[in-house]
mmCIF file with all atom_site columns, C-alpha atoms and ligand atoms in Angstrom:
data_model
loop_
_atom_site.group_PDB
_atom_site.id
_atom_site.type_symbol
_atom_site.label_atom_id
_atom_site.label_alt_id
_atom_site.label_comp_id
_atom_site.label_asym_id
_atom_site.label_entity_id
_atom_site.label_seq_id
_atom_site.pdbx_PDB_ins_code
_atom_site.Cartn_x
_atom_site.Cartn_y
_atom_site.Cartn_z
_atom_site.occupancy
_atom_site.B_iso_or_equiv
_atom_site.pdbx_formal_charge
_atom_site.auth_seq_id
_atom_site.auth_comp_id
_atom_site.auth_asym_id
_atom_site.auth_atom_id
_atom_site.pdbx_PDB_model_num
ATOM   1   C CA . THR J 1 1   ? 19.416 -0.902 -13.954 1.00 97.00 ? 1   THR J CA 1
ATOM   2   C CA . VAL J 1 2   ? 20.236 1.993  -11.593 1.00 98.00 ? 2   VAL J CA 1
ATOM   3   C CA . PHE J 1 3   ? 17.508 2.811  -9.750  1.00 98.00 ? 3   PHE J CA 1
ATOM   4   C CA . ALA J 1 4   ? 17.990 5.056  -7.059  1.00 98.00 ? 4   ALA J CA 1
ATOM   5   C CA . ASP J 1 5   ? 20.235 5.750  -3.842  1.00 98.00 ? 5   ASP J CA 1
ATOM   6   C CA . GLY J 1 6   ? 19.916 7.553  -0.498  1.00 98.00 ? 6   GLY J CA 1
ATOM   7   C CA . ASN J 1 7   ? 17.181 7.823  1.839   1.00 98.00 ? 7   ASN J CA 1
ATOM   8   C CA . SER J 1 8   ? 13.160 7.146  0.455   1.00 98.00 ? 8   SER J CA 1
ATOM   9   C CA . SER J 1 9   ? 12.015 9.004  3.370   1.00 98.00 ? 9   SER J CA 1
ATOM   10  C CA . ALA J 1 10  ? 13.829 12.118 2.450   1.00 98.00 ? 10  ALA J CA 1
ATOM   11  C CA . LYS J 1 11  ? 12.532 15.571 2.151   1.00 98.00 ? 11  LYS J CA 1
ATOM   12  C CA . ILE J 1 12  ? 14.805 16.554 -0.950  1.00 98.00 ? 12  ILE J CA 1
ATOM   13  C CA . MET J 1 13  ? 15.048 14.521 -4.179  1.00 99.00 ? 13  MET J CA 1
ATOM   14  C CA . LEU J 1 14  ? 17.751 14.829 -6.716  1.00 99.00 ? 14  LEU J CA 1
ATOM   15  C CA . ILE J 1 15  ? 17.413 14.031 -10.549 1.00 99.00 ? 15  ILE J CA 1
ATOM   16  C CA . GLY J 1 16  ? 20.292 13.389 -12.658 1.00 98.00 ? 16  GLY J CA 1
ATOM   17  C CA . GLU J 1 17  ? 20.297 12.165 -16.967 1.00 98.00 ? 17  GLU J CA 1
ATOM   18  C CA . ALA J 1 18  ? 21.420 8.533  -16.740 1.00 98.00 ? 18  ALA J CA 1
ATOM   19  C CA . PRO J 1 19  ? 24.079 6.278  -15.413 1.00 97.00 ? 19  PRO J CA 1
ATOM   20  C CA . GLY J 1 20  ? 27.578 6.643  -16.692 1.00 96.00 ? 20  GLY J CA 1
ATOM   21  C CA . ALA J 1 21  ? 30.087 3.778  -16.789 1.00 95.00 ? 21  ALA J CA 1
ATOM   22  C CA . GLU J 1 22  ? 30.860 3.673  -13.092 1.00 96.00 ? 22  GLU J CA 1
ATOM   23  C CA . GLU J 1 23  ? 27.424 3.581  -12.130 1.00 98.00 ? 23  GLU J CA 1
ATOM   24  C CA . ASP J 1 24  ? 26.354 1.003  -14.748 1.00 97.00 ? 24  ASP J CA 1
ATOM   25  C CA . LYS J 1 25  ? 29.304 -1.255 -12.921 1.00 97.00 ? 25  LYS J CA 1
ATOM   26  C CA . ILE J 1 26  ? 28.274 -0.748 -9.428  1.00 98.00 ? 26  ILE J CA 1
ATOM   27  C CA . GLY J 1 27  ? 24.296 -0.201 -9.975  1.00 98.00 ? 27  GLY J CA 1
ATOM   28  C CA . LYS J 1 28  ? 23.665 3.348  -7.916  1.00 98.00 ? 28  LYS J CA 1
ATOM   29  C CA . PRO J 1 29  ? 23.391 6.691  -9.208  1.00 98.00 ? 29  PRO J CA 1
ATOM   30  C CA . PHE J 1 30  ? 26.548 9.243  -9.129  1.00 98.00 ? 30  PHE J CA 1
ATOM   31  C CA . VAL J 1 31  ? 29.440 7.172  -7.620  1.00 98.00 ? 31  VAL J CA 1
ATOM   32  C CA . GLY J 1 32  ? 31.625 7.939  -10.240 1.00 98.00 ? 32  GLY J CA 1
ATOM   33  C CA . LEU J 1 33  ? 33.678 11.273 -10.337 1.00 98.00 ? 33  LEU J CA 1
ATOM   34  C CA . ALA J 1 34  ? 30.569 13.212 -10.847 1.00 98.00 ? 34  ALA J CA 1
ATOM   35  C CA . GLY J 1 35  ? 29.193 11.746 -7.986  1.00 98.00 ? 35  GLY J CA 1
ATOM   36  C CA . LYS J 1 36  ? 32.002 12.746 -5.952  1.00 98.00 ? 36  LYS J CA 1
ATOM   37  C CA . LEU J 1 37  ? 31.569 15.938 -6.813  1.00 98.00 ? 37  LEU J CA 1
ATOM   38  C CA . LEU J 1 38  ? 28.196 15.869 -6.383  1.00 99.00 ? 38  LEU J CA 1
ATOM   39  C CA . ASP J 1 39  ? 28.762 14.578 -2.723  1.00 98.00 ? 39  ASP J CA 1
ATOM   40  C CA . LYS J 1 40  ? 30.920 17.464 -1.881  1.00 98.00 ? 40  LYS J CA 1
ATOM   41  C CA . MET J 1 41  ? 28.378 19.804 -3.242  1.00 98.00 ? 41  MET J CA 1
ATOM   42  C CA . LEU J 1 42  ? 25.452 18.508 -0.695  1.00 98.00 ? 42  LEU J CA 1
ATOM   43  C CA . ALA J 1 43  ? 28.041 18.282 2.227   1.00 98.00 ? 43  ALA J CA 1
ATOM   44  C CA . ALA J 1 44  ? 28.852 21.904 1.218   1.00 98.00 ? 44  ALA J CA 1
ATOM   45  C CA . ILE J 1 45  ? 25.211 22.913 2.450   1.00 98.00 ? 45  ILE J CA 1
ATOM   46  C CA . ASN J 1 46  ? 25.019 20.308 5.017   1.00 97.00 ? 46  ASN J CA 1
ATOM   47  C CA . LEU J 1 47  ? 23.348 17.296 3.338   1.00 98.00 ? 47  LEU J CA 1
ATOM   48  C CA . ASP J 1 48  ? 24.512 14.051 2.518   1.00 98.00 ? 48  ASP J CA 1
ATOM   49  C CA . ARG J 1 49  ? 22.960 10.469 1.141   1.00 98.00 ? 49  ARG J CA 1
ATOM   50  C CA . THR J 1 50  ? 21.112 9.906  4.384   1.00 98.00 ? 50  THR J CA 1
ATOM   51  C CA . LYS J 1 51  ? 19.405 13.163 3.841   1.00 98.00 ? 51  LYS J CA 1
ATOM   52  C CA . VAL J 1 52  ? 18.662 13.344 0.232   1.00 98.00 ? 52  VAL J CA 1
ATOM   53  C CA . TYR J 1 53  ? 16.990 10.941 -2.094  1.00 99.00 ? 53  TYR J CA 1
ATOM   54  C CA . ILE J 1 54  ? 18.831 10.455 -5.961  1.00 99.00 ? 54  ILE J CA 1
ATOM   55  C CA . SER J 1 55  ? 17.440 9.029  -9.095  1.00 98.00 ? 55  SER J CA 1
ATOM   56  C CA . ASN J 1 56  ? 17.802 9.630  -13.125 1.00 98.00 ? 56  ASN J CA 1
ATOM   57  C CA . VAL J 1 57  ? 15.485 10.576 -15.814 1.00 98.00 ? 57  VAL J CA 1
ATOM   58  C CA . ILE J 1 58  ? 17.038 7.293  -17.497 1.00 98.00 ? 58  ILE J CA 1
ATOM   59  C CA . PRO J 1 59  ? 17.636 4.097  -15.412 1.00 98.00 ? 59  PRO J CA 1
ATOM   60  C CA . TRP J 1 60  ? 19.782 2.321  -17.870 1.00 98.00 ? 60  TRP J CA 1
ATOM   61  C CA . ARG J 1 61  ? 23.439 3.823  -19.596 1.00 97.00 ? 61  ARG J CA 1
ATOM   62  C CA . PRO J 1 62  ? 23.083 5.097  -23.091 1.00 93.00 ? 62  PRO J CA 1
ATOM   63  C CA . PRO J 1 63  ? 25.723 3.300  -25.275 1.00 91.00 ? 63  PRO J CA 1
ATOM   64  C CA . GLY J 1 64  ? 28.681 4.538  -25.634 1.00 89.00 ? 64  GLY J CA 1
ATOM   65  C CA . ASN J 1 65  ? 27.873 7.270  -23.298 1.00 86.00 ? 65  ASN J CA 1
ATOM   66  C CA . ARG J 1 66  ? 25.545 9.225  -25.321 1.00 94.00 ? 66  ARG J CA 1
ATOM   67  C CA . ALA J 1 67  ? 23.386 11.790 -24.284 1.00 94.00 ? 67  ALA J CA 1
ATOM   68  C CA . PRO J 1 68  ? 19.675 9.989  -24.288 1.00 97.00 ? 68  PRO J CA 1
ATOM   69  C CA . ASP J 1 69  ? 17.376 11.197 -27.288 1.00 97.00 ? 69  ASP J CA 1
ATOM   70  C CA . ASN J 1 70  ? 14.169 12.393 -26.883 1.00 97.00 ? 70  ASN J CA 1
ATOM   71  C CA . GLU J 1 71  ? 12.305 9.259  -27.445 1.00 97.00 ? 71  GLU J CA 1
ATOM   72  C CA . GLU J 1 72  ? 14.520 7.538  -24.616 1.00 98.00 ? 72  GLU J CA 1
ATOM   73  C CA . ILE J 1 73  ? 13.680 10.221 -22.229 1.00 98.00 ? 73  ILE J CA 1
ATOM   74  C CA . LEU J 1 74  ? 9.835  10.367 -23.054 1.00 98.00 ? 74  LEU J CA 1
ATOM   75  C CA . GLN J 1 75  ? 9.824  6.732  -22.792 1.00 98.00 ? 75  GLN J CA 1
ATOM   76  C CA . CYS J 1 76  ? 11.139 6.672  -19.209 1.00 98.00 ? 76  CYS J CA 1
ATOM   77  C CA . MET J 1 77  ? 9.108  9.976  -18.376 1.00 98.00 ? 77  MET J CA 1
ATOM   78  C CA . PRO J 1 78  ? 6.198  8.122  -16.575 1.00 98.00 ? 78  PRO J CA 1
ATOM   79  C CA . PHE J 1 79  ? 8.880  6.052  -14.501 1.00 98.00 ? 79  PHE J CA 1
ATOM   80  C CA . ILE J 1 80  ? 10.526 9.075  -13.025 1.00 98.00 ? 80  ILE J CA 1
ATOM   81  C CA . GLN J 1 81  ? 7.087  10.933 -12.687 1.00 98.00 ? 81  GLN J CA 1
ATOM   82  C CA . LYS J 1 82  ? 5.620  8.012  -10.510 1.00 98.00 ? 82  LYS J CA 1
ATOM   83  C CA . HIS J 1 83  ? 9.158  8.061  -8.886  1.00 98.00 ? 83  HIS J CA 1
ATOM   84  C CA . ILE J 1 84  ? 8.667  11.509 -7.854  1.00 98.00 ? 84  ILE J CA 1
ATOM   85  C CA . GLU J 1 85  ? 5.043  11.353 -6.890  1.00 98.00 ? 85  GLU J CA 1
ATOM   86  C CA . LEU J 1 86  ? 5.961  8.035  -4.411  1.00 98.00 ? 86  LEU J CA 1
ATOM   87  C CA . ILE J 1 87  ? 8.876  10.210 -2.783  1.00 98.00 ? 87  ILE J CA 1
ATOM   88  C CA . GLN J 1 88  ? 6.824  13.160 -2.870  1.00 98.00 ? 88  GLN J CA 1
ATOM   89  C CA . PRO J 1 89  ? 10.018 15.447 -1.993  1.00 98.00 ? 89  PRO J CA 1
ATOM   90  C CA . LEU J 1 90  ? 9.709  19.203 -0.585  1.00 98.00 ? 90  LEU J CA 1
ATOM   91  C CA . ILE J 1 91  ? 12.371 20.255 -2.786  1.00 98.00 ? 91  ILE J CA 1
ATOM   92  C CA . LEU J 1 92  ? 13.664 18.723 -6.225  1.00 98.00 ? 92  LEU J CA 1
ATOM   93  C CA . ILE J 1 93  ? 16.770 19.459 -7.830  1.00 99.00 ? 93  ILE J CA 1
ATOM   94  C CA . LEU J 1 94  ? 17.576 18.796 -11.215 1.00 99.00 ? 94  LEU J CA 1
ATOM   95  C CA . LEU J 1 95  ? 21.276 18.074 -12.182 1.00 99.00 ? 95  LEU J CA 1
ATOM   96  C CA . GLY J 1 96  ? 21.929 19.470 -15.810 1.00 98.00 ? 96  GLY J CA 1
ATOM   97  C CA . GLY J 1 97  ? 19.882 20.740 -18.698 1.00 98.00 ? 97  GLY J CA 1
ATOM   98  C CA . THR J 1 98  ? 18.821 17.117 -19.740 1.00 98.00 ? 98  THR J CA 1
ATOM   99  C CA . ALA J 1 99  ? 16.927 16.537 -16.580 1.00 98.00 ? 99  ALA J CA 1
ATOM   100 C CA . SER J 1 100 ? 15.585 20.139 -16.031 1.00 98.00 ? 100 SER J CA 1
ATOM   101 C CA . LYS J 1 101 ? 14.266 20.307 -19.725 1.00 98.00 ? 101 LYS J CA 1
ATOM   102 C CA . ALA J 1 102 ? 12.536 16.892 -19.513 1.00 98.00 ? 102 ALA J CA 1
ATOM   103 C CA . ILE J 1 103 ? 10.880 17.652 -16.116 1.00 98.00 ? 103 ILE J CA 1
ATOM   104 C CA . LEU J 1 104 ? 10.102 20.841 -16.338 1.00 98.00 ? 104 LEU J CA 1
ATOM   105 C CA . THR J 1 105 ? 8.752  19.955 -20.144 1.00 98.00 ? 105 THR J CA 1
ATOM   106 C CA . THR J 1 106 ? 10.350 22.813 -21.556 1.00 98.00 ? 106 THR J CA 1
ATOM   107 C CA . ASN J 1 107 ? 13.181 23.772 -24.169 1.00 97.00 ? 107 ASN J CA 1
ATOM   108 C CA . ILE J 1 108 ? 14.891 26.335 -22.244 1.00 98.00 ? 108 ILE J CA 1
ATOM   109 C CA . GLY J 1 109 ? 18.449 25.921 -21.259 1.00 98.00 ? 109 GLY J CA 1
ATOM   110 C CA . ILE J 1 110 ? 20.077 24.680 -18.269 1.00 98.00 ? 110 ILE J CA 1
ATOM   111 C CA . THR J 1 111 ? 21.882 28.206 -18.075 1.00 98.00 ? 111 THR J CA 1
ATOM   112 C CA . LYS J 1 112 ? 18.416 30.183 -18.232 1.00 98.00 ? 112 LYS J CA 1
ATOM   113 C CA . LEU J 1 113 ? 16.793 27.719 -15.926 1.00 98.00 ? 113 LEU J CA 1
ATOM   114 C CA . ARG J 1 114 ? 19.285 27.628 -13.022 1.00 98.00 ? 114 ARG J CA 1
ATOM   115 C CA . GLY J 1 115 ? 19.102 31.073 -10.777 1.00 98.00 ? 115 GLY J CA 1
ATOM   116 C CA . SER J 1 116 ? 15.142 30.623 -9.807  1.00 98.00 ? 116 SER J CA 1
ATOM   117 C CA . TRP J 1 117 ? 12.577 28.414 -8.064  1.00 98.00 ? 117 TRP J CA 1
ATOM   118 C CA . HIS J 1 118 ? 10.258 26.662 -10.419 1.00 98.00 ? 118 HIS J CA 1
ATOM   119 C CA . ASN J 1 119 ? 7.195  24.353 -9.892  1.00 98.00 ? 119 ASN J CA 1
ATOM   120 C CA . TYR J 1 120 ? 6.713  20.755 -10.626 1.00 98.00 ? 120 TYR J CA 1
ATOM   121 C CA . SER J 1 121 ? 3.772  19.547 -10.232 1.00 98.00 ? 121 SER J CA 1
ATOM   122 C CA . SER J 1 122 ? 2.207  16.359 -11.721 1.00 96.00 ? 122 SER J CA 1
ATOM   123 C CA . LEU J 1 123 ? -1.792 14.645 -11.682 1.00 95.00 ? 123 LEU J CA 1
ATOM   124 C CA . GLY J 1 124 ? -0.325 12.457 -9.044  1.00 95.00 ? 124 GLY J CA 1
ATOM   125 C CA . LEU J 1 125 ? 0.431  14.831 -6.721  1.00 98.00 ? 125 LEU J CA 1
ATOM   126 C CA . ASN J 1 126 ? -1.543 17.377 -4.416  1.00 96.00 ? 126 ASN J CA 1
ATOM   127 C CA . LYS J 1 127 ? 0.619  20.103 -4.535  1.00 96.00 ? 127 LYS J CA 1
ATOM   128 C CA . SER J 1 128 ? 3.354  21.074 -6.634  1.00 98.00 ? 128 SER J CA 1
ATOM   129 C CA . ILE J 1 129 ? 7.141  20.685 -5.702  1.00 98.00 ? 129 ILE J CA 1
ATOM   130 C CA . LEU J 1 130 ? 9.622  23.548 -5.230  1.00 98.00 ? 130 LEU J CA 1
ATOM   131 C CA . THR J 1 131 ? 11.932 22.616 -8.047  1.00 98.00 ? 131 THR J CA 1
ATOM   132 C CA . ARG J 1 132 ? 15.506 24.225 -8.520  1.00 98.00 ? 132 ARG J CA 1
ATOM   133 C CA . ALA J 1 133 ? 17.889 23.382 -11.591 1.00 99.00 ? 133 ALA J CA 1
ATOM   134 C CA . ILE J 1 134 ? 21.245 23.708 -11.260 1.00 99.00 ? 134 ILE J CA 1
ATOM   135 C CA . PHE J 1 135 ? 24.699 22.838 -13.456 1.00 99.00 ? 135 PHE J CA 1
ATOM   136 C CA . HIS J 1 136 ? 24.988 18.808 -13.826 1.00 98.00 ? 136 HIS J CA 1
ATOM   137 C CA . PRO J 1 137 ? 28.194 18.089 -11.608 1.00 98.00 ? 137 PRO J CA 1
ATOM   138 C CA . ALA J 1 138 ? 29.944 16.780 -14.519 1.00 98.00 ? 138 ALA J CA 1
ATOM   139 C CA . PHE J 1 139 ? 29.578 20.094 -16.631 1.00 98.00 ? 139 PHE J CA 1
ATOM   140 C CA . LEU J 1 140 ? 31.050 21.557 -13.395 1.00 98.00 ? 140 LEU J CA 1
ATOM   141 C CA . LEU J 1 141 ? 34.311 19.276 -13.610 1.00 98.00 ? 141 LEU J CA 1
ATOM   142 C CA . ARG J 1 142 ? 34.717 20.434 -17.351 1.00 98.00 ? 142 ARG J CA 1
ATOM   143 C CA . SER J 1 143 ? 33.960 23.864 -16.944 1.00 98.00 ? 143 SER J CA 1
ATOM   144 C CA . PRO J 1 144 ? 34.773 24.666 -13.153 1.00 98.00 ? 144 PRO J CA 1
ATOM   145 C CA . GLU J 1 145 ? 34.371 28.506 -13.862 1.00 98.00 ? 145 GLU J CA 1
ATOM   146 C CA . HIS J 1 146 ? 30.722 27.885 -13.337 1.00 98.00 ? 146 HIS J CA 1
ATOM   147 C CA . LYS J 1 147 ? 30.850 26.640 -9.769  1.00 98.00 ? 147 LYS J CA 1
ATOM   148 C CA . LYS J 1 148 ? 30.125 30.174 -8.392  1.00 98.00 ? 148 LYS J CA 1
ATOM   149 C CA . GLU J 1 149 ? 27.041 30.421 -9.726  1.00 98.00 ? 149 GLU J CA 1
ATOM   150 C CA . THR J 1 150 ? 26.181 26.789 -8.640  1.00 98.00 ? 150 THR J CA 1
ATOM   151 C CA . TRP J 1 151 ? 27.289 27.852 -5.132  1.00 98.00 ? 151 TRP J CA 1
ATOM   152 C CA . GLN J 1 152 ? 24.598 30.355 -5.064  1.00 98.00 ? 152 GLN J CA 1
ATOM   153 C CA . ASP J 1 153 ? 21.732 27.846 -5.935  1.00 98.00 ? 153 ASP J CA 1
ATOM   154 C CA . LEU J 1 154 ? 23.210 26.327 -3.508  1.00 98.00 ? 154 LEU J CA 1
ATOM   155 C CA . LEU J 1 155 ? 22.880 28.782 -0.934  1.00 98.00 ? 155 LEU J CA 1
ATOM   156 C CA . GLU J 1 156 ? 19.497 29.219 -1.969  1.00 98.00 ? 156 GLU J CA 1
ATOM   157 C CA . ILE J 1 157 ? 18.599 25.515 -1.488  1.00 98.00 ? 157 ILE J CA 1
ATOM   158 C CA . LYS J 1 158 ? 20.099 25.796 1.911   1.00 98.00 ? 158 LYS J CA 1
ATOM   159 C CA . LYS J 1 159 ? 18.057 28.804 2.748   1.00 98.00 ? 159 LYS J CA 1
ATOM   160 C CA . LYS J 1 160 ? 14.774 27.312 1.753   1.00 97.00 ? 160 LYS J CA 1
ATOM   161 C CA . ILE J 1 161 ? 15.748 24.461 3.822   1.00 97.00 ? 161 ILE J CA 1
ATOM   162 C CA . THR J 1 162 ? 16.294 26.359 6.827   1.00 96.00 ? 162 THR J CA 1
ATOM   163 C CA . GLU J 1 163 ? 13.176 28.542 6.287   1.00 95.00 ? 163 GLU J CA 1
ATOM   164 C CA . ASN J 1 164 ? 10.859 25.253 6.007   1.00 91.00 ? 164 ASN J CA 1
ATOM   165 C CA . GLU J 1 165 ? 9.985  23.864 9.476   1.00 89.00 ? 165 GLU J CA 1
ATOM   166 C CA . ASN J 1 166 ? 9.002  20.477 8.011   1.00 89.00 ? 166 ASN J CA 1
ATOM   167 C CA . PHE J 1 167 ? 12.830 19.609 7.052   1.00 88.00 ? 167 PHE J CA 1
HETATM 168 N N1 . URA Z 2 .   ? 25.279 11.374 -14.461 1.00 78.00 ? 1   URA Z N1 1
HETATM 169 C C1 . URA Z 2 .   ? 23.975 11.229 -14.373 1.00 78.00 ? 1   URA Z C1 1
HETATM 170 O O1 . URA Z 2 .   ? 23.393 12.021 -14.797 1.00 78.00 ? 1   URA Z O1 1
HETATM 171 N N2 . URA Z 2 .   ? 23.527 10.467 -13.674 1.00 78.00 ? 1   URA Z N2 1
HETATM 172 C C2 . URA Z 2 .   ? 24.558 9.608  -12.941 1.00 78.00 ? 1   URA Z C2 1
HETATM 173 O O2 . URA Z 2 .   ? 23.765 8.781  -12.090 1.00 78.00 ? 1   URA Z O2 1
HETATM 174 C C3 . URA Z 2 .   ? 25.649 9.738  -13.011 1.00 78.00 ? 1   URA Z C3 1
HETATM 175 C C4 . URA Z 2 .   ? 26.336 10.540 -13.844 1.00 78.00 ? 1   URA Z C4 1
#
C-alpha cells in the first residue's frame, strides 16, 4: 500500500493516479522517473516534500501498470476524499487526467481542465479548496512539448501561494 509522502501539515496537497513499479517497491508515491520530474517541477516554484503532501487516487499498483478502471477508482474515492478532508489543504494539485476527472467528478479531459482554477468541495469540508489540474509528469516525460503549458500552471500556483497570507 502506497499511502502518502510529504508533510501532513502542508497547505498544498498533490494527488496522482496510482503507484508504479518503483513506488510499489518502496512504498512511497512518486519515487520513480515521473517522481524525479515532479520534484523538479516543485523545486521550480520553491516547493519540496517538506512543504507539500502527496498521495494518489489509488493506493495500490494496478496489475501490469495499466490505468485503474472506473470501478477501482470509485471503490477508492471515499478514502481519498477523507484523506483530503483530514489534510485540509488550501490548494489541491491534481496530476493528470485520471486524478483530475475522479476528484473533480467530470468527464472533461485534462487538456481542457488544466489552465484554470477549480473548486473542490465535499461534505466533510467547511469550505471549498482551490484546485489546479496539471499534466502528469509521466505524460510530460513522453511529451516534453507540453512542459510549456505546465510551467504556466506552476506559475499560477506560485502566484496564489504568494498572494495568500495563510501560507
Ligand atoms: N504515478 C502516479 O500517478 N503516482 C505515483 O505515485 C507514481 C507515478
